[in-house]
Each structure stands twice: as C-alpha cells, then as structure tokens.
Coordinates of C-alpha atoms in Angstrom, one line a residue:
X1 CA 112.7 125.4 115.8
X2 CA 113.5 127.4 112.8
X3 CA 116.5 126.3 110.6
X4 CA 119.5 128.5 110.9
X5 CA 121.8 129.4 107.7
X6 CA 124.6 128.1 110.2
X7 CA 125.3 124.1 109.2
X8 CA 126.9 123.2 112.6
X9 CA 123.7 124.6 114.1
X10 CA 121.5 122.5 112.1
X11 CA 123.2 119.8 112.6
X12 CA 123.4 119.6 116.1
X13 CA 119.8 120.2 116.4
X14 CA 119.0 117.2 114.2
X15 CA 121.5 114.3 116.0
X16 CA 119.9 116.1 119.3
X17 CA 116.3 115.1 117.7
X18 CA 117.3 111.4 116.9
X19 CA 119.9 110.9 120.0
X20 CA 120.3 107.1 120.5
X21 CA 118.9 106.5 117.4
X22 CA 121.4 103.7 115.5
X23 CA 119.3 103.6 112.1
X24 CA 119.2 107.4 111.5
X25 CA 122.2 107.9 108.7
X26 CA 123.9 111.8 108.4
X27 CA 126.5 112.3 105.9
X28 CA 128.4 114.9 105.3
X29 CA 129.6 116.0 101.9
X30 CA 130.9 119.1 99.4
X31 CA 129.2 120.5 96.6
X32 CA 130.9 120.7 93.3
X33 CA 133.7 123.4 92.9
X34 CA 133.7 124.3 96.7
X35 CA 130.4 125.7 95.9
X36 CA 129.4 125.1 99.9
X37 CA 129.0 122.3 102.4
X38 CA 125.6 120.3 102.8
X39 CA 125.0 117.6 104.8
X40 CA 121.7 115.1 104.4
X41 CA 119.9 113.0 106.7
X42 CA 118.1 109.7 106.0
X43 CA 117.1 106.6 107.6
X44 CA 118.9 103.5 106.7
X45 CA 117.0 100.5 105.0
X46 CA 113.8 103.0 104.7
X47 CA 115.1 104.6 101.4
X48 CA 116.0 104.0 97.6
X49 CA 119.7 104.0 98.1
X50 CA 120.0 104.6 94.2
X51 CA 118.2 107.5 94.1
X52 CA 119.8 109.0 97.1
X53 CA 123.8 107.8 96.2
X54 CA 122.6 108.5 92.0
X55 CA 120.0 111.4 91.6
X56 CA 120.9 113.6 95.2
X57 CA 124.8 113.0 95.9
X58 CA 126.3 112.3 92.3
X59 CA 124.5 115.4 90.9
X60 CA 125.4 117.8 93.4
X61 CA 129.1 117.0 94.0
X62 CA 129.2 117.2 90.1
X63 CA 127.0 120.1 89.5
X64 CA 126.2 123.6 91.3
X65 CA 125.4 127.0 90.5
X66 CA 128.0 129.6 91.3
X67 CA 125.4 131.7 93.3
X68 CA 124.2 132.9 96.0
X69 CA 124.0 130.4 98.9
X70 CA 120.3 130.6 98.7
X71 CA 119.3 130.7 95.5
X72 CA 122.3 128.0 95.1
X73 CA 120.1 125.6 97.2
X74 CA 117.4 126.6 94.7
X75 CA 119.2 125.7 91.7
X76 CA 120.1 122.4 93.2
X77 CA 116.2 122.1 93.6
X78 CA 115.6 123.0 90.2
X79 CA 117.8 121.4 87.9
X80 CA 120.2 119.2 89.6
X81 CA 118.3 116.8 92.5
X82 CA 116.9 114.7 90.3
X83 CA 114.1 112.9 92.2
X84 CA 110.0 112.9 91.4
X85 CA 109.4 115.5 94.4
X86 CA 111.5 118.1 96.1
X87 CA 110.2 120.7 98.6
X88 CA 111.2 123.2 100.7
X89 CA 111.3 122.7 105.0
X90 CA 111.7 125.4 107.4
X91 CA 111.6 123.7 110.4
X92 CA 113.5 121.2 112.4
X93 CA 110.8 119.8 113.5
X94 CA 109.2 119.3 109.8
X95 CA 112.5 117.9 108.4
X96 CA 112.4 115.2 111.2
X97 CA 109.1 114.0 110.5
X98 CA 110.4 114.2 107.1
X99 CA 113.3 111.7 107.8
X100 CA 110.8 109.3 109.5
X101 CA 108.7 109.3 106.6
X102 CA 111.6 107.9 104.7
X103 CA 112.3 111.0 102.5
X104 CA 116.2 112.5 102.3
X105 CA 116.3 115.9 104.2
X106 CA 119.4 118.4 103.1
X107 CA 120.6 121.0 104.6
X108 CA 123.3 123.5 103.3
X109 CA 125.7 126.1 104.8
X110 CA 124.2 129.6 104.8
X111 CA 121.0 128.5 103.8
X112 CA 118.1 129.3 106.0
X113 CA 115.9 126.1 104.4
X114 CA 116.1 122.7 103.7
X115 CA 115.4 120.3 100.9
X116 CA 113.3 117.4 101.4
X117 CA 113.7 114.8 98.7
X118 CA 111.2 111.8 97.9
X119 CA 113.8 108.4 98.2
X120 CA 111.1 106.2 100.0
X121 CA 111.5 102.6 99.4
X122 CA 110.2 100.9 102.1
X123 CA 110.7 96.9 102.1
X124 CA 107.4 95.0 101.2
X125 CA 106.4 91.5 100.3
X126 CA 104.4 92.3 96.8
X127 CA 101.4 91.6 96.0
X128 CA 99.8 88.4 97.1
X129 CA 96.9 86.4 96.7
X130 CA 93.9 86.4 99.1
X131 CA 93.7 84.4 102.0
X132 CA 90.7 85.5 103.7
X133 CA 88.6 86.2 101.0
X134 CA 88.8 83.3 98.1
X135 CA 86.8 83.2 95.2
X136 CA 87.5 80.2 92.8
X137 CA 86.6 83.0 89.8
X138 CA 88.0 86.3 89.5
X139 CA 91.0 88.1 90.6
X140 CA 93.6 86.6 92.7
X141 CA 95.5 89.4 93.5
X142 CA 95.2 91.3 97.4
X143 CA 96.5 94.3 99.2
X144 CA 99.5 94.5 100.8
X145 CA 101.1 96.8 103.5
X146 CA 102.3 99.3 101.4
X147 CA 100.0 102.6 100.9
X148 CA 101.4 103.0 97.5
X149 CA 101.0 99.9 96.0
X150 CA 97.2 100.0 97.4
X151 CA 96.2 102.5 95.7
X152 CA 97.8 101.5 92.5
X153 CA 95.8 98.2 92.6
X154 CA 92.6 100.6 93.0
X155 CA 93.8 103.2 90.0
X156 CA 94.4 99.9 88.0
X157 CA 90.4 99.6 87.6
X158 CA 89.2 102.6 88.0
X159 CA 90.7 105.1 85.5
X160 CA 88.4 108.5 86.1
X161 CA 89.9 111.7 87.3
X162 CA 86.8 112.0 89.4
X163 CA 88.5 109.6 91.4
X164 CA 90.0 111.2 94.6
X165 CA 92.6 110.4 97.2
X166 CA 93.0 112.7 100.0
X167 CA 95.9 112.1 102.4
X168 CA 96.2 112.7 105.4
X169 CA 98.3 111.0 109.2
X170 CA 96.7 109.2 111.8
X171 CA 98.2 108.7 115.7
X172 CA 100.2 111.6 117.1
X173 CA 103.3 109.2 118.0
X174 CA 103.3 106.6 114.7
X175 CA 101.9 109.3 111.9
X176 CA 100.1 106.5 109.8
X177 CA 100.1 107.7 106.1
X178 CA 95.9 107.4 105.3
X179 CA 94.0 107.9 102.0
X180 CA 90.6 108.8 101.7
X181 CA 89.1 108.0 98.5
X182 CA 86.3 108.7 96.4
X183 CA 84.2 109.8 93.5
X184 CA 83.8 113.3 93.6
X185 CA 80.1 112.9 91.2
X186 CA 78.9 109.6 93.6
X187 CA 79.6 110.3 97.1
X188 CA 77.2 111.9 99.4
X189 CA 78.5 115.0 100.4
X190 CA 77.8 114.4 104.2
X191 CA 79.0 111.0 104.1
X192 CA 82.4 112.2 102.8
X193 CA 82.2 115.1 105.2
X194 CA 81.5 113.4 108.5
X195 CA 84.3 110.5 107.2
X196 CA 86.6 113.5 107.1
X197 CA 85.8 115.1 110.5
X198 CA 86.1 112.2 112.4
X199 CA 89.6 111.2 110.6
X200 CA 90.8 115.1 111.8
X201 CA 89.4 114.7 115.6
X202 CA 90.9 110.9 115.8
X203 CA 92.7 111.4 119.4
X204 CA 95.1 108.9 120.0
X205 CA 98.9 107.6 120.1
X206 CA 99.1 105.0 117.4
X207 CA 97.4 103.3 114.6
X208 CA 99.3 100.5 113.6
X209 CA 96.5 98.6 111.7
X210 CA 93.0 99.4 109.6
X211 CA 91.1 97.8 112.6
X212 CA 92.0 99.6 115.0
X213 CA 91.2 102.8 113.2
X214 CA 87.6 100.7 112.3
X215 CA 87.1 100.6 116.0
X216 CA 88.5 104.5 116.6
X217 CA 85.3 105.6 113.9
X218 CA 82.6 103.3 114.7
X219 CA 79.8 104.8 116.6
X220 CA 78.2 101.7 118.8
X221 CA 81.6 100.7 120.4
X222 CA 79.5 98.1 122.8
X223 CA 78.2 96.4 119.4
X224 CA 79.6 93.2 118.7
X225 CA 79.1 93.8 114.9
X226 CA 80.7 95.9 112.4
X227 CA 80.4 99.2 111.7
X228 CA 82.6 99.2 109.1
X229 CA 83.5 96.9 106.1
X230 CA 87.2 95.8 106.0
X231 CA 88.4 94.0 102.6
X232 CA 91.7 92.7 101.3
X233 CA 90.2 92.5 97.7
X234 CA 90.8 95.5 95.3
X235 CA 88.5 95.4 93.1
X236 CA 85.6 95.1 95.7
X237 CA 87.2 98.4 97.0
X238 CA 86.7 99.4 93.6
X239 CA 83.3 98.2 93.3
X240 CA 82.7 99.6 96.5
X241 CA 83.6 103.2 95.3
X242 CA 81.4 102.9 92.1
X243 CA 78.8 102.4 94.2
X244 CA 79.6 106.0 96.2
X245 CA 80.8 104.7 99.1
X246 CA 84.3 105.5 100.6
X247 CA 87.5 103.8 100.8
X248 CA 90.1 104.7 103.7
X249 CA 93.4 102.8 102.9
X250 CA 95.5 102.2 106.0
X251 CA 99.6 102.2 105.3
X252 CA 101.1 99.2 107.1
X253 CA 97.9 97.0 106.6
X254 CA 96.8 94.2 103.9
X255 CA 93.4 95.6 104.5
X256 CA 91.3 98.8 103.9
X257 CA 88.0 100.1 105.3
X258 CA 84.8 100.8 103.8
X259 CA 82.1 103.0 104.6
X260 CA 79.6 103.3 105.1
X261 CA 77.9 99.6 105.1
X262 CA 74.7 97.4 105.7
X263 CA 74.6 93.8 107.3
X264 CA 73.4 93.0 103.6
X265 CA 76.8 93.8 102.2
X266 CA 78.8 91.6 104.5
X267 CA 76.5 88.4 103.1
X268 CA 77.9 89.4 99.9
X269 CA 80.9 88.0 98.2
X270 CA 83.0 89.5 95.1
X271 CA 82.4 86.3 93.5
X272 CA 78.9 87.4 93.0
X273 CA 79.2 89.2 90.1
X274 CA 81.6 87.1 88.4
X275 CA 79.1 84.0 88.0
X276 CA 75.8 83.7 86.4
X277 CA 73.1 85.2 89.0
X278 CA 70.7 81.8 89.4
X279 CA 73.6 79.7 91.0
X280 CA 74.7 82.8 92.8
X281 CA 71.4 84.0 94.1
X282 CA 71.4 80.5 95.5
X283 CA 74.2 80.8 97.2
X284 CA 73.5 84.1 98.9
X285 CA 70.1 82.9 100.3
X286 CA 72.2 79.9 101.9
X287 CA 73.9 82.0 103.6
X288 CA 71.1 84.3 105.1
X289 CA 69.6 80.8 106.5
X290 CA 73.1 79.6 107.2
X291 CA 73.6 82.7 109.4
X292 CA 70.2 81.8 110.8
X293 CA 70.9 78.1 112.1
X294 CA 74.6 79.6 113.2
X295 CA 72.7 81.5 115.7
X296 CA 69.9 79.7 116.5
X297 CA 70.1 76.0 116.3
X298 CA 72.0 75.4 119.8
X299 CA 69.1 77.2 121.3
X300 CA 66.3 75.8 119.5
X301 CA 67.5 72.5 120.4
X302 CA 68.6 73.0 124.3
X303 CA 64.4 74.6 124.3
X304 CA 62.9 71.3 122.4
X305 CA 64.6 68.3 124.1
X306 CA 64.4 70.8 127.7
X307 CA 61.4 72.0 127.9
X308 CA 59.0 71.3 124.8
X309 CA 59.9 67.6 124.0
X310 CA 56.3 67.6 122.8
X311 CA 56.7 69.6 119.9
X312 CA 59.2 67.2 118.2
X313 CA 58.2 63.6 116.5
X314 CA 57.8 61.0 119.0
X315 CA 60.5 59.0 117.2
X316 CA 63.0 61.6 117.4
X317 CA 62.2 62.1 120.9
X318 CA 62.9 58.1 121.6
X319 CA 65.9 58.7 119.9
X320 CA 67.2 61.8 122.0
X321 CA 66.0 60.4 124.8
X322 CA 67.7 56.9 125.0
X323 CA 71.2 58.4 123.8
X324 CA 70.8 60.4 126.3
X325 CA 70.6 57.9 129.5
X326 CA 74.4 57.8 130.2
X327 CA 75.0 61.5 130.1
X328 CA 76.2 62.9 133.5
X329 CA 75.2 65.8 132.3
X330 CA 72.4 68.6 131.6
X331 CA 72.1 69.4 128.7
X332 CA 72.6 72.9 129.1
X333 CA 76.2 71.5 130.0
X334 CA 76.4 69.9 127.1
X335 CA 75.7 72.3 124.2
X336 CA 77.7 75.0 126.2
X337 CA 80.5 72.8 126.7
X338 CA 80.7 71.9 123.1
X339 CA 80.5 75.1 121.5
X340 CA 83.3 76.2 123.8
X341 CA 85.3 73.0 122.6
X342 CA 84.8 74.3 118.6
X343 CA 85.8 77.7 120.1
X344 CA 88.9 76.7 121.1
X345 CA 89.5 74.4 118.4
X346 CA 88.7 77.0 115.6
X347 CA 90.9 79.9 117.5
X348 CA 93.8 76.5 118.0
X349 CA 93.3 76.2 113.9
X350 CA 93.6 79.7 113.1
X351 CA 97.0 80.2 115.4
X352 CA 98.8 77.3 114.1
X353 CA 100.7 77.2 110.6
X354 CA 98.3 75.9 107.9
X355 CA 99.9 72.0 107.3
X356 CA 99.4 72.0 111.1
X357 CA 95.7 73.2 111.4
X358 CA 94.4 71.1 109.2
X359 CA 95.3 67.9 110.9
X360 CA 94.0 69.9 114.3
X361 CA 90.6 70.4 112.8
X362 CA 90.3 66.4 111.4
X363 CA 92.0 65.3 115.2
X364 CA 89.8 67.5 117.4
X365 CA 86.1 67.4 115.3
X366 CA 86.3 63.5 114.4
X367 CA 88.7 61.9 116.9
X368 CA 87.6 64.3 120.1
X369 CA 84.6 64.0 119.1
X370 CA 83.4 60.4 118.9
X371 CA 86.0 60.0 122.1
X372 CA 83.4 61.9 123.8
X373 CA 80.6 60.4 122.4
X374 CA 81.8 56.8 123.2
X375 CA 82.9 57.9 126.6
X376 CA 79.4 58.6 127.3
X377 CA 80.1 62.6 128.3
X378 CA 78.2 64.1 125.4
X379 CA 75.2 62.6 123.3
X380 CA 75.5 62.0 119.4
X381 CA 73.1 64.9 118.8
X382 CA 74.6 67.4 121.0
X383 CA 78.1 67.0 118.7
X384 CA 76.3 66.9 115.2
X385 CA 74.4 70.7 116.5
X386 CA 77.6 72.2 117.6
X387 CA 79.2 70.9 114.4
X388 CA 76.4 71.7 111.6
X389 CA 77.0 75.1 113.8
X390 CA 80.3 75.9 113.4
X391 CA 79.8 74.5 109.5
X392 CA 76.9 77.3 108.7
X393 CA 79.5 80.1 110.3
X394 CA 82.1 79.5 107.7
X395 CA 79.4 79.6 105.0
X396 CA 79.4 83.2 105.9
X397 CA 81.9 85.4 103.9
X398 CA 83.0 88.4 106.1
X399 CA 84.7 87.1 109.4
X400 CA 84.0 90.3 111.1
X401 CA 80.1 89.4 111.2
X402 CA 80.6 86.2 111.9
X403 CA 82.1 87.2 115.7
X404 CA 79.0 89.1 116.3
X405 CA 76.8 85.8 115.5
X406 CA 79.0 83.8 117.4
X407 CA 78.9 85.9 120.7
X408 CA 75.0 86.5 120.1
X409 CA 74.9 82.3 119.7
X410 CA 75.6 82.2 123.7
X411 CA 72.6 84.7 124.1
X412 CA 70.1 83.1 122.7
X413 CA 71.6 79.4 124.6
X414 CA 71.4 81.4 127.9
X415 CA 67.8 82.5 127.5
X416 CA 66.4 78.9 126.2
X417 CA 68.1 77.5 129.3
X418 CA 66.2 79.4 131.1
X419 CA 63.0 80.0 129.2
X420 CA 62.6 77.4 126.8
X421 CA 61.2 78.9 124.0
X422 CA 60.1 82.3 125.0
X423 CA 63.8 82.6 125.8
X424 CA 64.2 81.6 122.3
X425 CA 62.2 83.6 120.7
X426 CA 62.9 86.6 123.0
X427 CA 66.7 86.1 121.7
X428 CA 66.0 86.2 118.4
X429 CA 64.0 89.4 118.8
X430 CA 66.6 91.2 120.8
X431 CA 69.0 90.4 118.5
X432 CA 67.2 91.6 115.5
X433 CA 66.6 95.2 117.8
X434 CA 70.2 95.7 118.1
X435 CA 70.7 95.0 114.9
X436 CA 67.8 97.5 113.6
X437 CA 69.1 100.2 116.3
X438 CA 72.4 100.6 114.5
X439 CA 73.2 102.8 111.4
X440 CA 76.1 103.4 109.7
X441 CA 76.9 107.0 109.0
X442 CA 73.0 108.0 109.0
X443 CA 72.2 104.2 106.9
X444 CA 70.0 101.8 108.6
X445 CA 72.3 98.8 109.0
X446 CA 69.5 96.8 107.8
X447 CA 68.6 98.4 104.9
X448 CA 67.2 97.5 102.5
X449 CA 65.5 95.1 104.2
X450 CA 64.0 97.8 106.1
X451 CA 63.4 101.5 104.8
X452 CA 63.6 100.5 101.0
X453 CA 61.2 102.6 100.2
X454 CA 63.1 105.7 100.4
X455 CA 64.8 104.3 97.0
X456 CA 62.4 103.0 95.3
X457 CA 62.9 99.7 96.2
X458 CA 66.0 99.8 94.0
X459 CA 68.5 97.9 96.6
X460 CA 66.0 94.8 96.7
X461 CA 67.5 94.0 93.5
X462 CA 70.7 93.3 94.6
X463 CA 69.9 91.3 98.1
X464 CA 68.8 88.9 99.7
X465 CA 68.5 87.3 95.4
X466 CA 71.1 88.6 92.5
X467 CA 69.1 89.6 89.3
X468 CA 70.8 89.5 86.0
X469 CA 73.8 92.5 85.9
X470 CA 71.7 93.7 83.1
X471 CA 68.6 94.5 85.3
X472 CA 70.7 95.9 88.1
X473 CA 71.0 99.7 86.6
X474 CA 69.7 101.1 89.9
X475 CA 71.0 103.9 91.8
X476 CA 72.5 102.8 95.5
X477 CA 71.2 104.4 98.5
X478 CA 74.8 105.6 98.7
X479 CA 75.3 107.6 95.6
X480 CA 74.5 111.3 95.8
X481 CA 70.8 112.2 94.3
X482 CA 70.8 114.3 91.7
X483 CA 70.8 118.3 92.6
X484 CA 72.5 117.4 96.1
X485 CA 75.8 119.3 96.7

C-alpha cells in the first residue's frame, strides 16, 4: 500500500497494521510555526528515547522550512532531524517493518513519503566473558546478542577496508538482521558465492538463534557432526577471517558461524596461539587421542573382557574376572547402563545453576558411583571406563563435535556386543567413512589429513602439531589462489 499525502489515511492504515498491539507508540504532534501536522510511530522500550524526544521532536516543533509540504519533509530531512541515518519510505508496508526494526517512522500531512529515522537502542547485557570457550591466556571478552556490538568487537582487530559486512534478513515472520563478512583479497570467490545463495533461498518462518540457521545451511542434515563452526570468541572470528574463511553473525545470539570448516579446526583452541607451540602441540595431540579413547574405550573393553579375554594379561583378566562374580549383569548391561547414567548426569549438570552442578557432578560420579559399586550392580572397572570416558570428551574444545562422538560412542558399543572385535574395528572404520564422505562447502572435512597435497602440504603445519608462528607463513586451503576471481 502506497502512502497517501492524506495524514488521517496514513494513519489509519498503520494502527490497522499493528491492531492489538500494546507496545507500538504513535504520537501526534505540530511542526514549528503551523508549518503542518506529522505524526511518528515507534515501538516502546526498542528505541533511544533521547534521540527520538531530543534530535526528531525538539528540532521539528522548533524548526521548519516555510515550504512546500514536500520539499518541507525534505528540509526536515536535511537539516533539522538530527539522527546518523534518515531515509525516505513509500510504502506502508516498508514503514512497518521499519517500526519493528526499532527505527522512528514519520509521516506528515500532504506528504506522499515518510521519514524513517535510526533511534534503535535495543536493551543488551554488554559484553561478557566466555563461558563455553575459556582460555586461561588471552582475551576474556565474548559476543553478545546484539548485531552491532558483534561486529564492533570484530572491527576492533581487524582494521582493513577490505573487510566486508553484507547485510541482509533471515525468516519471513522474525526478519533476523544477518552479516556476512569477509575479506574481499582472501575469500574464495565460490565459497563467498554459494554462502550468499543459500542465505537468499533460506525458506522458513523464523530464525531466532545462529544454530538454527547452522542446521538451515548444512548439507548432511542426517550427520551427527558439524558442518559449520560456531564461536563466542571474537578474535577467533577474526582469525578465522584472516584465514579467508567467512563469518555470518546472527542478531539475537552470543554466537556466530563459521564457514567453511574441517574436523581439524574444531580440535583447535584460540589458546593455541597465545602459548609457546611445544606445550601447545602437546596439548593438541592429547586431544586427538583423547577423542580416540572418548569413542572407543567402552567398546574395546565390552570386546576384550566379552569375547577376546585372551588378548589381555592374565593378571588383569583375574582381576576383571573376580570383580565381576556378583554382577547380575552382562556386561553389555553394564557399560550401556553407565554411560547412560554420565548422560544424564552431564545433561542434569548443564541444566542446573552453576553452585548447584557442581555439587551434582561430585554426588552422582563419587557417591553414585561407589553406591553401585558396593551394591554389587556394576564392577569397579566398568565405572573407571565410563568415567576416564566422559573425562577425555571434555578434553575436547568445541562442544558441537563432541555430540557427534558421543552418539557414535553407542555405535561402536552396539557392534562389539555383537561382534567382539570385528564389530570394533568395523565401527571405527565406519565412522572414519562418514567422516571422510563429508565436505564443507567443496573442503574435505578431513583435510588436511587427507588431500594435503593439493596445498602443498602447507596445512600440516598447523595440525595435528603447532610449529613456531614464525614458520607458519603458509597460505590456507581457504584463501583465494592467486589469479582466481
């Protein structure tokens, strides 16, 4: 519906538009002199009352062009509304969305436009300090739910105007502000161009948070791993860009996404980079066999004691063996029905406030546990594996990856139930063909252990081992080559 020069008209239209809607504010007022009548529409709590009251209302009832009723509402544009950005709307419909987006619309009598004024100032809880990502050296600070402050903390360490932000609105009904970053000289061009045609044919309602846009863009939706990198640090994001990847930043989320990404990069922390490389390089390589005994070590254990005691020392086997002569139980039972007990006492943990869930972790993995023990329903061994277990997943840095382990845990238990170790073993190599059949936007997810060869080996440098920064000057697999356009 085109606006009308008639106010009344306008008006109408607008209240019919936000009908039943308490927190939608219209007030009427007069310009300066009897210059005309204007009326403006925000909603309440959504906006900078100062600038709206100070740099819209004060200026016009005190200043207006004797004019022409149009080019009146274009003076008032020009040299009296004195806000960062003021533009023209020439629909109802646009001056509306305008209002939701927390801007001031104005309308005024006889004109056949209206003036849509920045005023957001949406309530927000500052900046904060990580909570699922904490390093013990480097910056504290995280993302918040606020788009602009976002990518402030991003343009705070990374001043280059090849840096770029496209913007754009996700979910027909909710019209979640999004911003596409990235360097203009690094990114490769059809990275950035399939990251943009998938962001313009996203079909759906609502986004309300990053990960369910993640899940919206990722291409193996039966995959229990990630596609997609989410982060609440900003300078990884950052670092993440100078390597030529791209950013999306998500309004109304602590988090943003980046793309695209190898299972290398979720083994990586930010704390990295900000220690010297032998005790770091250390660390990493933990965590690769820490992500190995996560998976496997319920399994390997349920196919020794089960099928191939024979393969373990005779002492040990004593040892399982005669803890094992009260047990009711299989020990199929067992593992199974422990790792479902850490399940629900990490999820128990994670739901509860923080003073709470630490005395739920000490209660249910030392008190539960030797209770059981003592009881005679599980053997000793049984709780130290699902323990050392659930230990080695938190060793892991990127929570995301760590559900995928977890659900392909109970794979691998199910087929050394059955199998012993050729259900073991056939597992394992399942998992490591889903996990070489995925790609993330045409990158082998698990590069560069694989395919390293098409850059020069260059991304071995910074894998499974850290070498010194000063020997990492090589060009990532994500940057754009030289000549490409």
């Amino acid at each position: 519906m085109e606006i009308g020069k008639n106010l009344a008209a306008n008006r109408a239209a607008m209240k019919e538009l936000f009908a039943d809607c308490g927190d939608i504010v219209f007030r009427d007022f007069a310009a300066a002199e009897g210059q005309g009548q204007l009326f403006l529409v925000y909603v309440d709590n959504m906006v900078n009352t100062t600038a709206v009251e100070d740099a819209i209302m004060t200026n016009i009832m005190n200043r207006c062009h004797d004019t022409e009723t149009e080019e009146r509402l274009l003076g008032l544009m020009e040299s009296v509304i004195a806000n960062r950005d003021v533009q023209q709307v020439d629909t109802i419909e646009k001056a509306a969305a305008g209002v939701l987006a927390g801007d001031t619309v104005i309308f005024m009598e006889g004109s056949s436009f209206a003036l849509q004024a920045s005023t957001r100032g949406y309530p927000n809880r500052g900046v904060g300090h990580t909570e699922t990502e904490v390093v013990v050296q480097g910056p504290k600070d995280a993302f918040t739910e606020l788009l602009a402050f976002n990518l402030v903390l991003i343009r705070r360490r990374i001043q280059d105007t090849r840096l770029k932000v496209v913007r754009t609105k996700a979910g027909s009904r909710t019209k979640t502000d999004v911003a596409l970053m990235y360097f203009s000289d690094l990114v490769r061009p059809e990275i950035l161009r399939q990251a943009k045609r998938q962001l313009e044919r996203l079909r759906t309602d609502s986004i309300l948070d990053c990960g369910s846009l993640e899940q919206l863009l990722e291409k193996r939706q039966f995959s229990p791993f990630p596609q997609l990198q989410m982060t609440e640090r900003p300078d990884k994001a950052a670092a993440a860009l100078l390597e030529g990847r791209v950013v999306l930043v998500v309004d109304n989320t602590p988090f943003v996404i980046l793309l695209p990404v190898t299972l290398n990069l979720f083994f990586q922390a930010a704390e990295d980079y900000y220690d010297r490389w032998e005790i770091m390089s250390l660390i990493r390589f933990m965590r690769y066999v820490a992500a190995f005994v996560a998976v496997a070590l319920p399994g390997l254990y349920l196919a020794l004691t089960v099928y191939h005691p024979e393969l373990l020392p005779t002492s040990l086997a004593l040892k399982i063996a005669t803890t094992r002569q009260s047990i009711p139980f299989s020990v199929a039972v067992e593992v199974i029905s422990m790792e479902l007990a850490f399940e629900l006492l990490r999820e128990a943990g994670v739901r509860l406030p923080s003073p709470v869930s630490a005395t739920i972790g000490i209660v249910g993995g030392i008190i539960i546990g030797s209770a059981a023990v003592d009881a005679g329903l599980v053997s000793p061994a049984v709780v130290i594996i699902s323990a050392l277990t659930g230990i080695c997943s938190f060793v892991i840095p990127n929570i995301s990856v760590v559900s995928g382990l977890r659900l392909s845990k109970y794979l691998v238990i199910f087929l050394s139930a059955a199998l012993g170790l050729y259900g073991f073993w056939a597992g394992i190599l399942l998992l490591v063909v889903h996990l070489a059949g995925l790609s993330s936007y045409g990158i082998p997810y698990l590069y560069p252990f694989c395919s390293a060869s098409v850059n020069y080996y260059r991304d071995l440098e910074d894998s499974l081992f850290r070498l010194p920064l000063p020997w990492l000057k090589r060009q990532s697999i994500f940057m754009k080559k030289r000549g490409e356009r």
